[in-house]
Short mmCIF file of C-alpha atoms in Angstrom, two decimals:
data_model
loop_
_atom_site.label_atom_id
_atom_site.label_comp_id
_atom_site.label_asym_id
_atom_site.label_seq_id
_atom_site.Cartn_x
_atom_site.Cartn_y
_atom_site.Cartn_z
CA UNK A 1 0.00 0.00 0.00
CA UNK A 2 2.62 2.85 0.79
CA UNK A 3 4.41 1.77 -2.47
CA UNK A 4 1.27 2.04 -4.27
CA UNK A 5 1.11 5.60 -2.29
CA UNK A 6 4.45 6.37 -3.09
CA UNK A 7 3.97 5.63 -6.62
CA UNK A 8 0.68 7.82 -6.86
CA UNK A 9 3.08 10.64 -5.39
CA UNK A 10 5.82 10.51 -7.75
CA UNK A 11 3.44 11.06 -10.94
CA UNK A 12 1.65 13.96 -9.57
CA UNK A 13 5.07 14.78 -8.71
CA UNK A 14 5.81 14.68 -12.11
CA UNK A 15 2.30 15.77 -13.71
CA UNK A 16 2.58 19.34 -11.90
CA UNK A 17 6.20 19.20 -12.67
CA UNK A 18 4.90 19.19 -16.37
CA UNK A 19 2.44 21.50 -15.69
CA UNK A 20 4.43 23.81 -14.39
CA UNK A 21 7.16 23.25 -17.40
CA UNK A 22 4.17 23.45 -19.52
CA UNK A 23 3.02 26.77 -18.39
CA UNK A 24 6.31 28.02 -18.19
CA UNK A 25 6.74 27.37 -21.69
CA UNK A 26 3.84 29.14 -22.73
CA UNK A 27 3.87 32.14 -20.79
CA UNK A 28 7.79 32.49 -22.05
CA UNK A 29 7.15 31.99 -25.67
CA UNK A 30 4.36 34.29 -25.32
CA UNK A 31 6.51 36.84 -24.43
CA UNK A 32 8.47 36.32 -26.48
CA UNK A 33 6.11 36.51 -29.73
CA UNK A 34 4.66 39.90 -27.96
CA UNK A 35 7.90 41.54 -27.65
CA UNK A 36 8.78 40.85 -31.06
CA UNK A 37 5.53 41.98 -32.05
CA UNK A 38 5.84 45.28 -31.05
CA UNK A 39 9.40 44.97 -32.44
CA UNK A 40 7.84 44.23 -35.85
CA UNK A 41 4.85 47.09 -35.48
CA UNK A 42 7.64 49.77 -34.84
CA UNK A 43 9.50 49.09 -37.84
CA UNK A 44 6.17 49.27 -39.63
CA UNK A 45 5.46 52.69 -38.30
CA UNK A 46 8.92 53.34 -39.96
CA UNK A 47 7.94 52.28 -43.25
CA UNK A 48 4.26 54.12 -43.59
CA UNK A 49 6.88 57.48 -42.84
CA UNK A 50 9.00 56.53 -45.44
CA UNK A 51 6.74 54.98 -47.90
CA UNK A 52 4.94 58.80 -47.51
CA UNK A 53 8.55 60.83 -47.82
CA UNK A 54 8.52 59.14 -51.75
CA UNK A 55 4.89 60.97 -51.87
CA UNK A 56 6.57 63.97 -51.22
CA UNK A 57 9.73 63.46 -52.87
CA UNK A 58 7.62 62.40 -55.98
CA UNK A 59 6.16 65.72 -55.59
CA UNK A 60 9.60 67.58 -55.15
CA UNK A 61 11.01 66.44 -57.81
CA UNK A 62 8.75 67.03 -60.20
CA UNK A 63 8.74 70.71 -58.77
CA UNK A 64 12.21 71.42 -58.63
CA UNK A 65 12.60 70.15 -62.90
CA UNK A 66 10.00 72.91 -63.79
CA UNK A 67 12.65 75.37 -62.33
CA UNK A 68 14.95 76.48 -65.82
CA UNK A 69 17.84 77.70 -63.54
CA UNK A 70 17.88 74.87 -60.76
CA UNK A 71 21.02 72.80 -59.99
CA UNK A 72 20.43 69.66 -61.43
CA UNK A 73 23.44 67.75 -60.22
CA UNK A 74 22.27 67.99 -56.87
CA UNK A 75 18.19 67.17 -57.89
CA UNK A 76 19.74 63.81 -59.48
CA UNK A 77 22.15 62.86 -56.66
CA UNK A 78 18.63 63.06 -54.45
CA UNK A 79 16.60 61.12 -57.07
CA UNK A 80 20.17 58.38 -57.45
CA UNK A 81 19.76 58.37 -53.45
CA UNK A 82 16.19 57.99 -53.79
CA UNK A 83 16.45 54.94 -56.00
CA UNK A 84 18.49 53.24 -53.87
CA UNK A 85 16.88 53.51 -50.89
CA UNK A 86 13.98 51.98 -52.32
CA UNK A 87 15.48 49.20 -53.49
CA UNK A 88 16.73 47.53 -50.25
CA UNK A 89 13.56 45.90 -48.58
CA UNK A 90 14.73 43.78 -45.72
CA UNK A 91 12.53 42.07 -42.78
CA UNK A 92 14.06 42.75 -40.03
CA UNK A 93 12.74 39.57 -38.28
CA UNK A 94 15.24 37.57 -40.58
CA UNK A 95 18.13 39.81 -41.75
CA UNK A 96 22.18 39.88 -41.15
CA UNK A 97 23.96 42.85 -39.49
CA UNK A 98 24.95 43.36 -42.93
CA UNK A 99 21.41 44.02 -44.39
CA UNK A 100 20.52 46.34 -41.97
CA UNK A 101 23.71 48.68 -42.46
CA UNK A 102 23.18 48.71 -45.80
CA UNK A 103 19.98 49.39 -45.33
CA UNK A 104 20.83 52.28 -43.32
CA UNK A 105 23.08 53.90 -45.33
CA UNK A 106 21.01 54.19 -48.02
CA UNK A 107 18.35 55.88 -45.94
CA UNK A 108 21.01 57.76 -44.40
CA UNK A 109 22.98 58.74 -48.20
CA UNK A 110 19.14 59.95 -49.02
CA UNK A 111 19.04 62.06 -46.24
CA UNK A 112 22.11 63.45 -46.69
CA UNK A 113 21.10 64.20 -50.44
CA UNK A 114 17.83 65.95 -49.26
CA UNK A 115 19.84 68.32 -46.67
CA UNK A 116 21.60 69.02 -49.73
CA UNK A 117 18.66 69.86 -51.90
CA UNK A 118 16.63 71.78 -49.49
CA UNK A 119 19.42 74.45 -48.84
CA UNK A 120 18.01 76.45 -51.24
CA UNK A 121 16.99 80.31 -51.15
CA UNK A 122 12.94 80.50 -53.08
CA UNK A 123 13.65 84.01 -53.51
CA UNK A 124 16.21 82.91 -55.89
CA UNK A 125 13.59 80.89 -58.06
CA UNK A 126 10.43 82.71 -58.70
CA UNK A 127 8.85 79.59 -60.33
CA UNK A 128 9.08 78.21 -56.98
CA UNK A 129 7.10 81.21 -54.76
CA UNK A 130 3.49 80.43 -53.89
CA UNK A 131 4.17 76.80 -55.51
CA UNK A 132 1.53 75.14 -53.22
CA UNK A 133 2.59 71.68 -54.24
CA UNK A 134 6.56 72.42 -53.51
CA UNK A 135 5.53 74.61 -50.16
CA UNK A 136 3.10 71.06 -49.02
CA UNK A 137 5.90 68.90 -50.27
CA UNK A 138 8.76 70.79 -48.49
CA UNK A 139 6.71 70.73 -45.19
CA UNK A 140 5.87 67.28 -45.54
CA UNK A 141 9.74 66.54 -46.08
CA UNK A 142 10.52 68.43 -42.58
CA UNK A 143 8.03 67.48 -40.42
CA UNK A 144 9.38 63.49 -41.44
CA UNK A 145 12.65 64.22 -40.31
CA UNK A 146 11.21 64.14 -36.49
CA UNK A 147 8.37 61.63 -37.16
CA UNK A 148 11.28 59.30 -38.40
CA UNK A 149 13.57 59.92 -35.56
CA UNK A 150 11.12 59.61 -33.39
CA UNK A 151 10.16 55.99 -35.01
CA UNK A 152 13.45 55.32 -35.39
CA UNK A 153 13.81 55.68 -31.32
CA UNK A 154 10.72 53.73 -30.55
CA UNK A 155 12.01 50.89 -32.40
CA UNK A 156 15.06 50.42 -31.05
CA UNK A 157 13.57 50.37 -27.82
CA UNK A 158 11.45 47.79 -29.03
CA UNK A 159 13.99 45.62 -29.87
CA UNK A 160 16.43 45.97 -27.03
CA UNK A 161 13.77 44.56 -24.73
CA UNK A 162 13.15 41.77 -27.03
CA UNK A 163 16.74 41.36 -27.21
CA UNK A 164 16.48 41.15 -23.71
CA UNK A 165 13.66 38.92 -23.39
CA UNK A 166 15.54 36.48 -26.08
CA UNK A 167 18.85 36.52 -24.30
CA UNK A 168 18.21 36.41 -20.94
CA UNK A 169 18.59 32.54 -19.55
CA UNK A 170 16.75 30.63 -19.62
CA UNK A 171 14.62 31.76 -22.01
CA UNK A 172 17.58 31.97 -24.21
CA UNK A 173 16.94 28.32 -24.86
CA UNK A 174 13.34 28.67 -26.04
CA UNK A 175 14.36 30.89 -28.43
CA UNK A 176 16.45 28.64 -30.09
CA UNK A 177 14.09 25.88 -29.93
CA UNK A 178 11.34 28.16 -31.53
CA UNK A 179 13.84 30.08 -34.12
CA UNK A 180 13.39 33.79 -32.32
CA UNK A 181 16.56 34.90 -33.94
CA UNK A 182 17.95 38.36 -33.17
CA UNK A 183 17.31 41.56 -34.41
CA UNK A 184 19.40 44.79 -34.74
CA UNK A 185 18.76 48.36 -34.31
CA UNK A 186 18.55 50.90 -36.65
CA UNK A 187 21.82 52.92 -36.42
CA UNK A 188 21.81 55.81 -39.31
CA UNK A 189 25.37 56.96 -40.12
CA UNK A 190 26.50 59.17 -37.59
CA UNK A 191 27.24 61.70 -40.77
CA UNK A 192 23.71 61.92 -41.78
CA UNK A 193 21.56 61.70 -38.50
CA UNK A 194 17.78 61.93 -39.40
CA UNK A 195 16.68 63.08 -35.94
CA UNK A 196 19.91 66.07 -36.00
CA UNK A 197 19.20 67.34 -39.65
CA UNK A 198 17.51 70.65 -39.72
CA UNK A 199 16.05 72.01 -42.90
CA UNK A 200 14.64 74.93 -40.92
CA UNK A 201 15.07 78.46 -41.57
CA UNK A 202 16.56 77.43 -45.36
CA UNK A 203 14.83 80.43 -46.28
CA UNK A 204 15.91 83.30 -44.40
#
């Protein structure tokens, strides 16, 4: 009879032992999918601001070629830039250190190229004064610059704590059970900050 006892202790024993595991399982991989989540949504929010910058680009360029006496060496090293940038597409759920550098250097080299474009004087070009579509494209362009930075900041919050999360022992193993592989923040050149440009008071 106490063996019999004995026996019927060891399983529960083990049953809440599994239950336990079980539900420490969950509640971990939950976490982990959540942080990554907002991870994920943040870089999102990223993209709508850029996607809506090649509105206004769109827009700036075409206002900029109906000016005769315009610099167009510098309206084509924005619109090279420009190209670029949209070209590299990378998720950053499943990308190398190397795709996300190169990723931000082309949004920083267009950023750069846009400082470089919007240092320009519209008393200088009269096709440009009371240009409704240049003024809404310029503003659009300058307001981005803290709506990105800002973004750009939430983000990398976002994935330091699930870098955290995913690290951290002994979660650490979960993640490599389940494939949460890292990600890596968004680090634009230290030569062409977004959040330090400033295309105010170009036209003083």
């Amino acid at each position: 009879m106490n063996k019999k006892l004995l026996g019927l202790g060891c399983l529960g024993i083990i049953v809440l032992a599994v239950i336990v595991m079980g539900g420490w399982v969950t509640s971990s991989y939950n976490s982990m999918v959540v942080e990554q989540e907002k991870a994920k949504t943040a870089w999102s929010n990223i993209d709508v601001i850029l996607k809506r910058n090649q509105q206004y680009l769109n827009s700036l360029e075409k206002q900029l070629r109906s000016v005769k006496n315009f610099n167009q060496q510098t309206l084509e090293n924005m619109v090279a830039a420009r190209a670029k940038a949209t070209q590299i597409n990378i998720d950053t759920a499943n990308c190398t250190p190397e795709q996300m550098r190169q990723w931000s250097q082309a949004q920083g080299d267009l950023t750069q190229a846009l400082s470089h474009l919007m240092v320009i004087h519209e008393a200088d070009y009269p096709e440009l004064q009371g240009n409704e579509h240049y003024t809404e494209a310029r503003i659009g362009l300058e307001g981005s610059v803290n709506r990105l930075g800002e973004a750009r900041r939430k983000y990398n919050e976002a994935v330091q704590s699930y870098m955290i999360k995913t690290r951290s022992f002994p979660t650490v193993i979960l993640a490599g059970i389940f494939g949460f592989g890292p990600m890596y923040l968004y680090e634009a050149p230290t030569n062409t900050e977004e959040n330090t440009t400033d295309f105010s008071g170009l036209d003083d």
